[in-house]
Short mmCIF file of C-alpha atoms in Angstrom, two decimals:
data_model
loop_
_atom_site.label_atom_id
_atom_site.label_comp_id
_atom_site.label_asym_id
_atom_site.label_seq_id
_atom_site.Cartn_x
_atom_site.Cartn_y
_atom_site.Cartn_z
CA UNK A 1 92.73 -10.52 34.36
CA UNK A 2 90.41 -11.63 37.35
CA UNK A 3 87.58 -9.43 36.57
CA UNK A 4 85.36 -8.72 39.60
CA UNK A 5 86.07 -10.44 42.76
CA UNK A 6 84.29 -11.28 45.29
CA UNK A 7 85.26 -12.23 48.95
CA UNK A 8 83.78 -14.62 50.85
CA UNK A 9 81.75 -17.28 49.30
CA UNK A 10 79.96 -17.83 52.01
CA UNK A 11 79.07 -17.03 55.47
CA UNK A 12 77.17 -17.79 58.22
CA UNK A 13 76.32 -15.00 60.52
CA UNK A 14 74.43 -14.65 64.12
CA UNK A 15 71.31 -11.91 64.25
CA UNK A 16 72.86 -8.36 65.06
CA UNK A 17 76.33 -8.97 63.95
CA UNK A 18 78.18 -6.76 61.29
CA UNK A 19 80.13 -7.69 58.76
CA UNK A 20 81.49 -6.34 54.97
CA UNK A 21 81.03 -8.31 51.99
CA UNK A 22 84.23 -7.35 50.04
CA UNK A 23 83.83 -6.17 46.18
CA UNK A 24 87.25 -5.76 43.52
CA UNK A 25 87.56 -5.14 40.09
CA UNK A 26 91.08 -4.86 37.93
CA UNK A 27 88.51 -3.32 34.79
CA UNK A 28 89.15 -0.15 35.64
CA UNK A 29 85.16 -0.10 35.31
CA UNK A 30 83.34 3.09 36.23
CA UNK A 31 80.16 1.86 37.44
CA UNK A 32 80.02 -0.59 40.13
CA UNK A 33 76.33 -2.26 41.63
CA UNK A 34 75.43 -4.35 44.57
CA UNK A 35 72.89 -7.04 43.71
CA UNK A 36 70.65 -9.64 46.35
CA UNK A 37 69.34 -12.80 45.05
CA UNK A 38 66.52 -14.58 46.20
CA UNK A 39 63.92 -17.56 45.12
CA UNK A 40 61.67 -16.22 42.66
CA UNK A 41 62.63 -12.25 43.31
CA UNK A 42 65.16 -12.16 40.69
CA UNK A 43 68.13 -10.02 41.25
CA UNK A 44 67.31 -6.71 43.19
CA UNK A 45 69.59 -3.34 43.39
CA UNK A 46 70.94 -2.39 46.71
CA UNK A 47 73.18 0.00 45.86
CA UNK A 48 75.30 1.17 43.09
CA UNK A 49 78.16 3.90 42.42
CA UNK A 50 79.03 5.84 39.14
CA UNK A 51 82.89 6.44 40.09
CA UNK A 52 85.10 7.05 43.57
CA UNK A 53 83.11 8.69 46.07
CA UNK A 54 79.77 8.86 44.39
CA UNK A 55 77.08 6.07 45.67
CA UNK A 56 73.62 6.07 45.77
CA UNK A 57 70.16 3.57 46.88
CA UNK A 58 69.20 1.11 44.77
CA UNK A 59 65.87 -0.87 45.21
CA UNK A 60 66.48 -2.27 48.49
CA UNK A 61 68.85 -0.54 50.31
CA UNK A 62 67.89 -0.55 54.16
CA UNK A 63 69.93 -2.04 56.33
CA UNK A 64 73.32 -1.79 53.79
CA UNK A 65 75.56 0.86 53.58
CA UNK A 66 78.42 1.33 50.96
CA UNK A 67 81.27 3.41 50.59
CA UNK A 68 83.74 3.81 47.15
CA UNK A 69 86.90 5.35 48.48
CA UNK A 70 89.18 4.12 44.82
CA UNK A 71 87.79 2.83 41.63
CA UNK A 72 88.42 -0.79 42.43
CA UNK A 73 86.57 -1.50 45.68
CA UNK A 74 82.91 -1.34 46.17
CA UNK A 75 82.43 -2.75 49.64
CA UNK A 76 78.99 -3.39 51.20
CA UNK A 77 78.55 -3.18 55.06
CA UNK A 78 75.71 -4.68 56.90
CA UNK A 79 74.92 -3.45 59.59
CA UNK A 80 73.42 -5.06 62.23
CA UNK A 81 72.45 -7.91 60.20
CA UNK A 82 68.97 -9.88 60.11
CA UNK A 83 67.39 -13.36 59.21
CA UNK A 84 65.62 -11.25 56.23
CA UNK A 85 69.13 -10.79 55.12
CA UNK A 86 69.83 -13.96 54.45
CA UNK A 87 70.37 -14.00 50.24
CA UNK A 88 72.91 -14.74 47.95
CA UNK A 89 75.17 -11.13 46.95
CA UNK A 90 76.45 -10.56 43.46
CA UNK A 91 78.71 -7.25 42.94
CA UNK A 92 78.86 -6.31 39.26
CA UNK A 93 80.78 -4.09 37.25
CA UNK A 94 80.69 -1.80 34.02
CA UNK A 95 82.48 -0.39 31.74
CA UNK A 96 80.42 2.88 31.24
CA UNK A 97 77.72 5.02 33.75
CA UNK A 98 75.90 6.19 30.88
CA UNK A 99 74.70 2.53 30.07
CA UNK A 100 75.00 0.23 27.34
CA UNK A 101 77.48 -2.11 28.39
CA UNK A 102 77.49 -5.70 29.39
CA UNK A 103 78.02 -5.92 33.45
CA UNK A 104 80.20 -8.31 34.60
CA UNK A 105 79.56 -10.09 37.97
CA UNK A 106 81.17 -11.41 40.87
CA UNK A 107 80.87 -14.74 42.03
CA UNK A 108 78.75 -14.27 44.53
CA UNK A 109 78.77 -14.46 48.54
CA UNK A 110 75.72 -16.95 49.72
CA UNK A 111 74.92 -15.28 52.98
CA UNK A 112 73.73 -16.94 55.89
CA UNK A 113 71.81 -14.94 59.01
CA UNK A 114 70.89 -17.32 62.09
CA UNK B 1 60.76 -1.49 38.87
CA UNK B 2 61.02 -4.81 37.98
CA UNK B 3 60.20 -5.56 34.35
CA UNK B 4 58.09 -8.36 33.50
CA UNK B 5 59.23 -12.03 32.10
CA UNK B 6 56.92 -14.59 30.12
CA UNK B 7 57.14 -17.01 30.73
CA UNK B 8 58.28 -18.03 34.07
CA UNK B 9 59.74 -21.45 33.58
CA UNK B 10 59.80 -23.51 30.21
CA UNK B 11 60.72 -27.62 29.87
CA UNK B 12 62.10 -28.37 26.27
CA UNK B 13 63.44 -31.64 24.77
CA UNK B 14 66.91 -30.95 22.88
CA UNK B 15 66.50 -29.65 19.51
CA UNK B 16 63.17 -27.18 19.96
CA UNK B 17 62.79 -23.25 20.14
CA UNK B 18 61.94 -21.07 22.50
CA UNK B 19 60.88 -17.56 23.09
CA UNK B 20 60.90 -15.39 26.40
CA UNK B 21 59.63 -12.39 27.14
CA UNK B 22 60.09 -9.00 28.75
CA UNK B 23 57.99 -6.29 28.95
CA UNK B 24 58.26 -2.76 30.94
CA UNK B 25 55.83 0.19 31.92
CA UNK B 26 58.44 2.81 31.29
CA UNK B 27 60.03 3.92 28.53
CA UNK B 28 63.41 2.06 27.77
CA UNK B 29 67.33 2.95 27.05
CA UNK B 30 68.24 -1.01 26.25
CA UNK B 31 67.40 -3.88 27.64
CA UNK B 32 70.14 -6.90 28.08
CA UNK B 33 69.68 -10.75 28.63
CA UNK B 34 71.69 -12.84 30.51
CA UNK B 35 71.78 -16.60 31.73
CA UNK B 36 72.69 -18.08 34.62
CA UNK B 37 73.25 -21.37 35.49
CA UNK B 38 72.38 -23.06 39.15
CA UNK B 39 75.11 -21.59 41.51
CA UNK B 40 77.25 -19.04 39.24
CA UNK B 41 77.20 -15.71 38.23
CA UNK B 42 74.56 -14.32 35.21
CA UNK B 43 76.62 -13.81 32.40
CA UNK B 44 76.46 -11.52 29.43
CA UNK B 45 74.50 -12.63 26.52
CA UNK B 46 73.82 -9.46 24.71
CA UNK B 47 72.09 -6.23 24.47
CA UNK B 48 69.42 -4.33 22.91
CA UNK B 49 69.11 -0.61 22.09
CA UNK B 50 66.21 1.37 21.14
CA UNK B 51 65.45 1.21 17.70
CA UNK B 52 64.62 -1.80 16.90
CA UNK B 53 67.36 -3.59 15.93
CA UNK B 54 67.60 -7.70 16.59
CA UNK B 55 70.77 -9.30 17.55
CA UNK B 56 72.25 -12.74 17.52
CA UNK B 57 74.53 -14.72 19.14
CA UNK B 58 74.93 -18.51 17.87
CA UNK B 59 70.94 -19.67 17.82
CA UNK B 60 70.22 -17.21 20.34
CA UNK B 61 68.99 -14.13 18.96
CA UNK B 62 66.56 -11.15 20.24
CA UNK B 63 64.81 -8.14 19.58
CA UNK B 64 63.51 -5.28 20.93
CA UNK B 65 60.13 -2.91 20.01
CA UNK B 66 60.93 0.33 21.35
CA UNK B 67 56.98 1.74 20.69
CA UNK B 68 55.61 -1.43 22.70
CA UNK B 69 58.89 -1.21 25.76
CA UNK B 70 58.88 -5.22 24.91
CA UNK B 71 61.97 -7.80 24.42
CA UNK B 72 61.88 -11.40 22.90
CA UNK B 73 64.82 -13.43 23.43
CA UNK B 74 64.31 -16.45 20.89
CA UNK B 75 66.51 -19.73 21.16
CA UNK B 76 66.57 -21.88 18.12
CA UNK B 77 67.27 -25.29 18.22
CA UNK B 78 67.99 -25.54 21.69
CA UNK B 79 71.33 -27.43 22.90
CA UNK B 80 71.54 -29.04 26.75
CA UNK B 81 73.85 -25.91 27.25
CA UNK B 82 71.28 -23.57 27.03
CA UNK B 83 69.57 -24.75 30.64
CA UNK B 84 69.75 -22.26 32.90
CA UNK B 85 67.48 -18.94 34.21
CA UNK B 86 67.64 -16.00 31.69
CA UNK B 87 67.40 -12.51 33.13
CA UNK B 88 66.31 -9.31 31.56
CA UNK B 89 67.85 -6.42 32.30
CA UNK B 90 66.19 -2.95 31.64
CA UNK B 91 68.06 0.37 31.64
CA UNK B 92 65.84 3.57 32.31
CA UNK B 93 68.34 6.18 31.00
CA UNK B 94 68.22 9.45 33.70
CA UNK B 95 71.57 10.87 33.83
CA UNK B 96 73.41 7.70 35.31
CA UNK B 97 72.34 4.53 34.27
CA UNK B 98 71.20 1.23 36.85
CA UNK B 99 70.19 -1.97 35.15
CA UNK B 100 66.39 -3.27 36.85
CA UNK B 101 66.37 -7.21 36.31
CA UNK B 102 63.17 -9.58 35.96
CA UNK B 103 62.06 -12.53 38.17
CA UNK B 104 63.67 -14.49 35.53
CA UNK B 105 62.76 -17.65 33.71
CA UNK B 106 63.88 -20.98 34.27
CA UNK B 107 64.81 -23.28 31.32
CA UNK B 108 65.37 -26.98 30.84
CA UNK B 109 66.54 -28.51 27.85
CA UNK B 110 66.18 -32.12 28.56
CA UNK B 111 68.05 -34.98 25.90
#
């Protein structure tokens, strides 16, 4: 059981590229969440989905766009992407949309913008 | 928004308690607690519902006042394991549910 994976680890990127931070999880989990990390900011919503086909804006979410096309794969697009950019990405996953249960997390893709 | 944490970083020697806290301005669904140590994922300690009701887990244990929208994590005895940044989690129940971290606090458990 691999739980939620996350693909890459890391990457560097050049101002105004585009890339897709990949999301998977074998939970069969309903609710899926993109998450930035920064210094002292704590871990801020960018976007999150309740089930295939259904997304919606987190806290943060200019500048990333997501899609949920099956239950497993929560992908998040940048882009055209910016030094401000530069974070460290957790997807997570739960069991339930109506709350209440643990999320699981990726392990994270430290993200790079030059 | 972000609920609160008190307070934001904490040094102990091996063998002391600790308490954090979390507070929000809005009225709460549950709030969760997780840890995460320097480069990995948070992971799952536990979670709260209203109510009231206190949990444990090990020598970590918290609680939750539902009339004040406040959480206390409280970690007894503390073990080097323990070091890491603890997150709060608040869930603001509207329909669909989306979990609002803190800044976090950073704890050291030193020998």
């Amino acid at each position: 059981n691999a739980g939620v994976t996350q693909t890459p680890k890391f990457q560097v990127l050049k101002t105004g590229q585009s890339m897709t931070l990949q999301c998977a999880q074998d939970m069969n989990h309903e609710y899926m969440s993109w998450y930035r990390q920064d210094p002292g900011m704590g871990l801020r919503l960018i976007h999150y989905s309740v089930g295939a086909g259904i997304t919606d804006q987190g806290e943060v979410p200019n500048g990333y766009n997501v899609s949920r096309s099956t239950t497993e794969d929560f992908p998040l697009r940048l882009l055209s992407a910016a030094p401000s950019q530069t974070s460290v990405y957790f997807c997570a996953s739960s069991y339930s949309i109506r709350g209440n249960t643990e999320a699981f997390f990726g392990q994270g893709t430290r993200l790079t913008v030059v | 928004q972000q609920p609160v944490q008190s307070p934001q970083a904490v040094i102990l020697r091996e063998g002391e308690d600790a308490v954090i806290n979390c507070s929000s301005s809005k009225a709460l669904y549950s709030v969760h607690w997780y840890r995460q140590k320097h480069g990995e994922a948070p992971v799952f300690l536990m979670i709260l519902l209203k109510g009231g009701e206190q949990k444990g887990h090990d020598k970590i244990s918290a609680s939750f006042n539902e009339k004040k929208q406040q959480s206390s994590l409280y970690l007894t005895a503390s073990q080097l394991s323990y070091s890491g940044t603890y997150f709060c989690g608040t869930e603001i129940y509207s329909g669909y549910s989306t979990l609002t971290f803190g800044k976090g606090t950073m704890l050291l458990v030193s020998p």
